[in-house]
GROMACS .gro file of C-alpha atoms in nm:
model
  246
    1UNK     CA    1  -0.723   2.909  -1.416
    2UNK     CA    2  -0.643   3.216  -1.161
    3UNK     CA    3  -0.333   3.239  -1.002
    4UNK     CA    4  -0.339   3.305  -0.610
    5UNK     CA    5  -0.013   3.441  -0.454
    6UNK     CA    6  -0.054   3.527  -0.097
    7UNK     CA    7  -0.039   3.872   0.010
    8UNK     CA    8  -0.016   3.993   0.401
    9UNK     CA    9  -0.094   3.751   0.598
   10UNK     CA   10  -0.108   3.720   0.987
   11UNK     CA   11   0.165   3.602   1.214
   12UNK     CA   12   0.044   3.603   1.573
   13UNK     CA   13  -0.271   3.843   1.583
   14UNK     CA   14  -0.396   3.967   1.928
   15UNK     CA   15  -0.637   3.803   2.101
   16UNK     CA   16  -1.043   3.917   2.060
   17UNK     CA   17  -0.941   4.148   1.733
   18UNK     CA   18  -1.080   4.041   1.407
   19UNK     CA   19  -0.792   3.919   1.160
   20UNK     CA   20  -0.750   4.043   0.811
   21UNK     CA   21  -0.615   3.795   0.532
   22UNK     CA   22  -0.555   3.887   0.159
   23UNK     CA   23  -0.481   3.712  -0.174
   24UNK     CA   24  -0.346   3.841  -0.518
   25UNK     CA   25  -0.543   3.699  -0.777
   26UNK     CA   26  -0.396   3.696  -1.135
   27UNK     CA   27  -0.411   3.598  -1.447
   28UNK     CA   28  -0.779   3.413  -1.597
   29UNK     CA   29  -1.024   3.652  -1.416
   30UNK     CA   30  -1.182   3.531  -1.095
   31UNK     CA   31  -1.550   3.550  -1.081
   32UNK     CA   32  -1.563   3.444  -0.702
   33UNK     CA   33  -1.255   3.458  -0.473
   34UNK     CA   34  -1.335   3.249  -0.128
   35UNK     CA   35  -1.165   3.232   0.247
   36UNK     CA   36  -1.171   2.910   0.435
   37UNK     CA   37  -1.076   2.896   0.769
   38UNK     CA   38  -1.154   2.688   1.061
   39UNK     CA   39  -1.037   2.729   1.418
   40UNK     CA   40  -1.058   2.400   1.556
   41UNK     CA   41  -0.870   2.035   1.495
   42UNK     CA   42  -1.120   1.842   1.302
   43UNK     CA   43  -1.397   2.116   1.263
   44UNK     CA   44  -1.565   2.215   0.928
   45UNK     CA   45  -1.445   2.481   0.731
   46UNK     CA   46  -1.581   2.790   0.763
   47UNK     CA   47  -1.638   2.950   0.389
   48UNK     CA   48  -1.646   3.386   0.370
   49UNK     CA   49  -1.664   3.547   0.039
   50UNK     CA   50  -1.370   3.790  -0.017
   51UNK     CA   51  -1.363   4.178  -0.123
   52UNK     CA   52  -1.173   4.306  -0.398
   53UNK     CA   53  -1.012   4.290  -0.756
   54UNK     CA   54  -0.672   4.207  -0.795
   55UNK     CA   55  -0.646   4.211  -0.394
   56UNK     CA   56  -0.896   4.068  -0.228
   57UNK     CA   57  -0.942   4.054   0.141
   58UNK     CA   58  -1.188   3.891   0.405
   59UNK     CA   59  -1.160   3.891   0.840
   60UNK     CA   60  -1.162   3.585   1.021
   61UNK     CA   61  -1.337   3.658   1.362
   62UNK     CA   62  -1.177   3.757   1.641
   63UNK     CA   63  -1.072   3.494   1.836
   64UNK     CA   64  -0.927   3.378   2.218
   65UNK     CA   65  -0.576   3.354   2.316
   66UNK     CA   66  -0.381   3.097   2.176
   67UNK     CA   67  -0.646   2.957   1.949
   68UNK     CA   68  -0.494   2.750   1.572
   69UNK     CA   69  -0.662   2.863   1.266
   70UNK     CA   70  -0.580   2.708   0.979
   71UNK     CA   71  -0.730   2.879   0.631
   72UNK     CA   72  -0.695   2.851   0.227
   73UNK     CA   73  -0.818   3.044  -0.017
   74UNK     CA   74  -0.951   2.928  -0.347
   75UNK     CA   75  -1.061   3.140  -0.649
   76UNK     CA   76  -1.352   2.966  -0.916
   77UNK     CA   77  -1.410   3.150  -1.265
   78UNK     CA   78  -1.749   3.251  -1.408
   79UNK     CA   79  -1.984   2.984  -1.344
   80UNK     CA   80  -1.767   2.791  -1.131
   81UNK     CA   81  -1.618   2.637  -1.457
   82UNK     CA   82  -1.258   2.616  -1.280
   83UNK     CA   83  -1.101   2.664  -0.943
   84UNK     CA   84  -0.764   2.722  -0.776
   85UNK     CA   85  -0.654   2.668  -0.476
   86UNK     CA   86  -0.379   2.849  -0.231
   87UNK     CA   87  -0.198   2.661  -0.122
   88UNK     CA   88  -0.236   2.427  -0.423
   89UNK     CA   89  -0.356   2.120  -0.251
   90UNK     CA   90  -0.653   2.317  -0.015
   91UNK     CA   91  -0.781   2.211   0.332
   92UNK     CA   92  -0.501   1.946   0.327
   93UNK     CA   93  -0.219   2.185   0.314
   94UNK     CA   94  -0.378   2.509   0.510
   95UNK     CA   95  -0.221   2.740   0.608
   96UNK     CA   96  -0.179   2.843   0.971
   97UNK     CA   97  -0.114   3.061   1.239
   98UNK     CA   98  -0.187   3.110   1.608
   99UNK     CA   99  -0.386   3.376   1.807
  100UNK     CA  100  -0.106   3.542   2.033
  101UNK     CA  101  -0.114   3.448   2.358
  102UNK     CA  102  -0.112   3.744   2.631
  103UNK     CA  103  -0.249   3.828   2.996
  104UNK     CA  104  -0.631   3.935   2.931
  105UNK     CA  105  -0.740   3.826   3.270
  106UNK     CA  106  -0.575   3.928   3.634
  107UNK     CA  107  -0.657   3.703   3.907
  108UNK     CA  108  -0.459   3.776   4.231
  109UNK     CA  109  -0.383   3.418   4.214
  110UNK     CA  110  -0.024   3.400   4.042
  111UNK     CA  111   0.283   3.149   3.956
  112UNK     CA  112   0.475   3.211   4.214
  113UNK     CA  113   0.756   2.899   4.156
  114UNK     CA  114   0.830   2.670   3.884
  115UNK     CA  115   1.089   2.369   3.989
  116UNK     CA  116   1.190   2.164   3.643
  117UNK     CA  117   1.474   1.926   3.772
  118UNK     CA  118   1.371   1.847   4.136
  119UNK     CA  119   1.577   1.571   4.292
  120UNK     CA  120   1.635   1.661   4.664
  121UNK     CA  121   1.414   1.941   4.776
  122UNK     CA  122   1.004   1.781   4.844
  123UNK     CA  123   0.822   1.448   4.780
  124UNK     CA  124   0.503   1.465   4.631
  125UNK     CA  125   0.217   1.239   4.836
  126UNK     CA  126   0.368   0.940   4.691
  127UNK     CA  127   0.685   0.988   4.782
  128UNK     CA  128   0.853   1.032   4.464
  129UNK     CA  129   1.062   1.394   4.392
  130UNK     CA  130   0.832   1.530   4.093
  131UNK     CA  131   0.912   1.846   3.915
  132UNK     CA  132   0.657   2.108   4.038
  133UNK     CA  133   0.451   2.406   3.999
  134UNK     CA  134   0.382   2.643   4.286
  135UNK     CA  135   0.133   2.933   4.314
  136UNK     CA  136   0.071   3.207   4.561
  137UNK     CA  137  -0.285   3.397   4.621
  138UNK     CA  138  -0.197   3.739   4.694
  139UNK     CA  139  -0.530   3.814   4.823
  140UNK     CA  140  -0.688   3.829   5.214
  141UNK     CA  141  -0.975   3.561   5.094
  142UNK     CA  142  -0.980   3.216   4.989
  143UNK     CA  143  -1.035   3.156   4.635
  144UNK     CA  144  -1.185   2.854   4.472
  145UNK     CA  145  -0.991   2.746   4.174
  146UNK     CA  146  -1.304   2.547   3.941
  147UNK     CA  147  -1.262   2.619   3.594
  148UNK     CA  148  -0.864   2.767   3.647
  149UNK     CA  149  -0.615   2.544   3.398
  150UNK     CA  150  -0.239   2.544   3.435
  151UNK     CA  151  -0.068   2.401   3.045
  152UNK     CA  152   0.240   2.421   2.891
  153UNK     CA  153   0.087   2.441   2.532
  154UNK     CA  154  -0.037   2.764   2.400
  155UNK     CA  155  -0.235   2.568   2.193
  156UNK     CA  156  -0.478   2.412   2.454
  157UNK     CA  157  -0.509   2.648   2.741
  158UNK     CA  158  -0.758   2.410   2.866
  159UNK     CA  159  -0.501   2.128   2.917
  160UNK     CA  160  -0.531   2.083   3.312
  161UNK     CA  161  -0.846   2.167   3.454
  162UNK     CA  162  -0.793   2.217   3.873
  163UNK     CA  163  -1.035   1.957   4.012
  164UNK     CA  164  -1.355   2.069   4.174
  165UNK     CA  165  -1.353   2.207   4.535
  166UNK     CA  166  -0.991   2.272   4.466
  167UNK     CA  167  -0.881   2.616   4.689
  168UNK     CA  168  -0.633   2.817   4.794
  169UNK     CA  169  -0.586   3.008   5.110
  170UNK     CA  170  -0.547   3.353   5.154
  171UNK     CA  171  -0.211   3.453   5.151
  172UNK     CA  172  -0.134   3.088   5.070
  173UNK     CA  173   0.063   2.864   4.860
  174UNK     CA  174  -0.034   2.519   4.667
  175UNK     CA  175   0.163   2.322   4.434
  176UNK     CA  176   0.113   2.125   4.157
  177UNK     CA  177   0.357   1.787   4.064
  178UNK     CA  178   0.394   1.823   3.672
  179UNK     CA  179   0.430   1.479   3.657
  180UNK     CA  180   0.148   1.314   3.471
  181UNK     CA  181   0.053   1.086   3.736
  182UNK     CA  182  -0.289   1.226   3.729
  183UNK     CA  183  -0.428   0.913   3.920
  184UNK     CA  184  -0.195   0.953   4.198
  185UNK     CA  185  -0.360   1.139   4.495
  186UNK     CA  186  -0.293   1.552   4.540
  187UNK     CA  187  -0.243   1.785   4.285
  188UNK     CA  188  -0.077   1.596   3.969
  189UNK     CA  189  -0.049   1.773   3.642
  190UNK     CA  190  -0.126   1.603   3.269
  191UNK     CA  191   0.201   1.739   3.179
  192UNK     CA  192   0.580   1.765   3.285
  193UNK     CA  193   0.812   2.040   3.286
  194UNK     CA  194   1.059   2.075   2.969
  195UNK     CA  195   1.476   2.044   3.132
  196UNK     CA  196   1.540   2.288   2.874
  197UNK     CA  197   1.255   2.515   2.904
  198UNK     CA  198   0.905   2.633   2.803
  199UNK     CA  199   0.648   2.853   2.892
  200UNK     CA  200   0.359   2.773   3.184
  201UNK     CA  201   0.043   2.935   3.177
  202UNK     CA  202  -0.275   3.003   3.401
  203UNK     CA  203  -0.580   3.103   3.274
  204UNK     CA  204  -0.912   3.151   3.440
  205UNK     CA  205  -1.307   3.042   3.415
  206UNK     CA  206  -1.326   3.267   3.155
  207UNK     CA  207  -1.040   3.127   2.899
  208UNK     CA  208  -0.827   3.397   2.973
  209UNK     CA  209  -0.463   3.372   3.096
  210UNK     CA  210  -0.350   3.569   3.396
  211UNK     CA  211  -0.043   3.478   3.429
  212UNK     CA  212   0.275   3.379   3.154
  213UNK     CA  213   0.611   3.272   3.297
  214UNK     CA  214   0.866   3.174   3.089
  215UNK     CA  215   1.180   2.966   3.167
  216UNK     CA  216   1.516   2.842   3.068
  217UNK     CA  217   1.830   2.738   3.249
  218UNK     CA  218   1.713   2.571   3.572
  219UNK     CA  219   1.983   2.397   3.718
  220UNK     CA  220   1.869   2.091   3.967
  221UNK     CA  221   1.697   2.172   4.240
  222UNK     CA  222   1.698   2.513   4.174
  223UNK     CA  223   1.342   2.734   4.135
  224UNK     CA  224   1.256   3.023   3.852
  225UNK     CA  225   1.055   3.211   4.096
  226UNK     CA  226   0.904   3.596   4.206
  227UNK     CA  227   1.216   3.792   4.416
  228UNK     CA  228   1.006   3.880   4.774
  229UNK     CA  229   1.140   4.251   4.735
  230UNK     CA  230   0.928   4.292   4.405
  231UNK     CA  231   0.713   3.999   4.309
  232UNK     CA  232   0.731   4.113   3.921
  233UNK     CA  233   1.068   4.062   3.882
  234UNK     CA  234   1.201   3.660   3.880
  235UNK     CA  235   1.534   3.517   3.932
  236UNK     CA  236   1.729   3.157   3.978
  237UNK     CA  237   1.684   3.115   4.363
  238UNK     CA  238   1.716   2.812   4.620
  239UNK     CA  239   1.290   2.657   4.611
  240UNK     CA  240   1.075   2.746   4.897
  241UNK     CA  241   0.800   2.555   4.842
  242UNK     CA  242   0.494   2.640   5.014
  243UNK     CA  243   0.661   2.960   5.198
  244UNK     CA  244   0.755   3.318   5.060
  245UNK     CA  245   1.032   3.303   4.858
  246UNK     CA  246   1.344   3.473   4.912
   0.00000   0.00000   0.00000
């Protein structure tokens, strides 16, 4: 039976570039060497025949930000008359990795304030202080927000969907309660914010995220949010929700 040892394989590819994957194969020769891969929870496996002798390599499409793909590769002899596996056990034990996730998109609607531990500072519609998210349109026009998705899982960018109709003023501000009361009227979030940090993303129609912000260390009632003198640039500041920050 061959022996597969894994050779350089992927980390946290970009986004939209095809991903190369090799295998050593050793010992009894390999007549067929095969990639497996599959990009989604519960889908079939994809099957590509590999390149090579000794080394063999095969691409896995390119794929969009943040997508899993799990993959094994599995070696059979001449006429199929054994096969091997890598890892040993096969589709049960893939192996996996995760399409980096970056700004493709640019949207001039941005996360302007992210409140984790809110306490004291604004009731949602219910009446209840729920952590929250806030964002800011930079542009002079409206925009309609169908088919934009706030998550917290790099895995599912796709995780809150804005409802339909849902806009934002120009030059204005709207917030979203992470506070999984998604029944509750207003703007509630599937999802709350981490205490002790994570990372909050917006992506458009399209799939792609325009904007990454990434916290740790919010105190109660404090905000992670844009400085007013340069809007890239984000600090620990007293919230301001639905205004410009400070």
């Amino acid at each position: 039976i061959p022996t597969l040892v894994a050779s350089s394989q992927p980390e946290s590819p970009a986004a939209d570039s095809p991903i190369k994957v090799s295998v050593d194969v050793s010992g009894t020769a390999a007549e067929t060497v095969l990639l497996h891969y599959s990009t989604e929870q519960g889908a079939p496996f994809v099957t590509v025949p590999m390149q090579g002798s000794g080394t063999y390599t095969a691409e896995i499409p390119g794929q969009l930000a943040g997508t899993p793909v799990a993959y094994f590769f599995e070696a059979l002899t001449s006429g199929d008359a054994a096969a091997a596996f890598l890892p040993d056990a096969g589709q049960p034990a893939a192996l996996r990795f995760q399409v980096a996730i970056a700004k493709t998109g640019t949207s001039p609607v941005v996360i302007n304030e992210i409140v984790p531990i809110n306490k004291n500072i604004k009731k949602d519609p219910q009446g209840k202080y729920e952590d929250w998210i806030e964002l800011h349109n930079t542009s002079d026009a409206d925009i309609l927000l169908d088919g934009y998705c706030l998550t917290d899982n790099e895995e599912n960018l796709r995780k809150w969907p804005f409802p339909e109709g849902t806009k934002i003023p120009a030059k204005g501000y709207l917030i979203v309660w992470a506070d999984e009361d998604g029944k509750d009227e207003g703007l509630h979030a599937n999802f709350k914010l981490s205490k002790e940090g994570e990372t909050i993303i917006l992506s458009d129609p399209s799939n792609a995220p325009v904007d990454i912000v990434t916290f740790k260390g919010i105190g109660t009632d404090e905000a992670y949010a844009r400085k007013l003198s340069d809007p890239t640039e984000w600090e620990i500041q007293l919230p301001s929700p639905e205004k410009a920050n400070r």
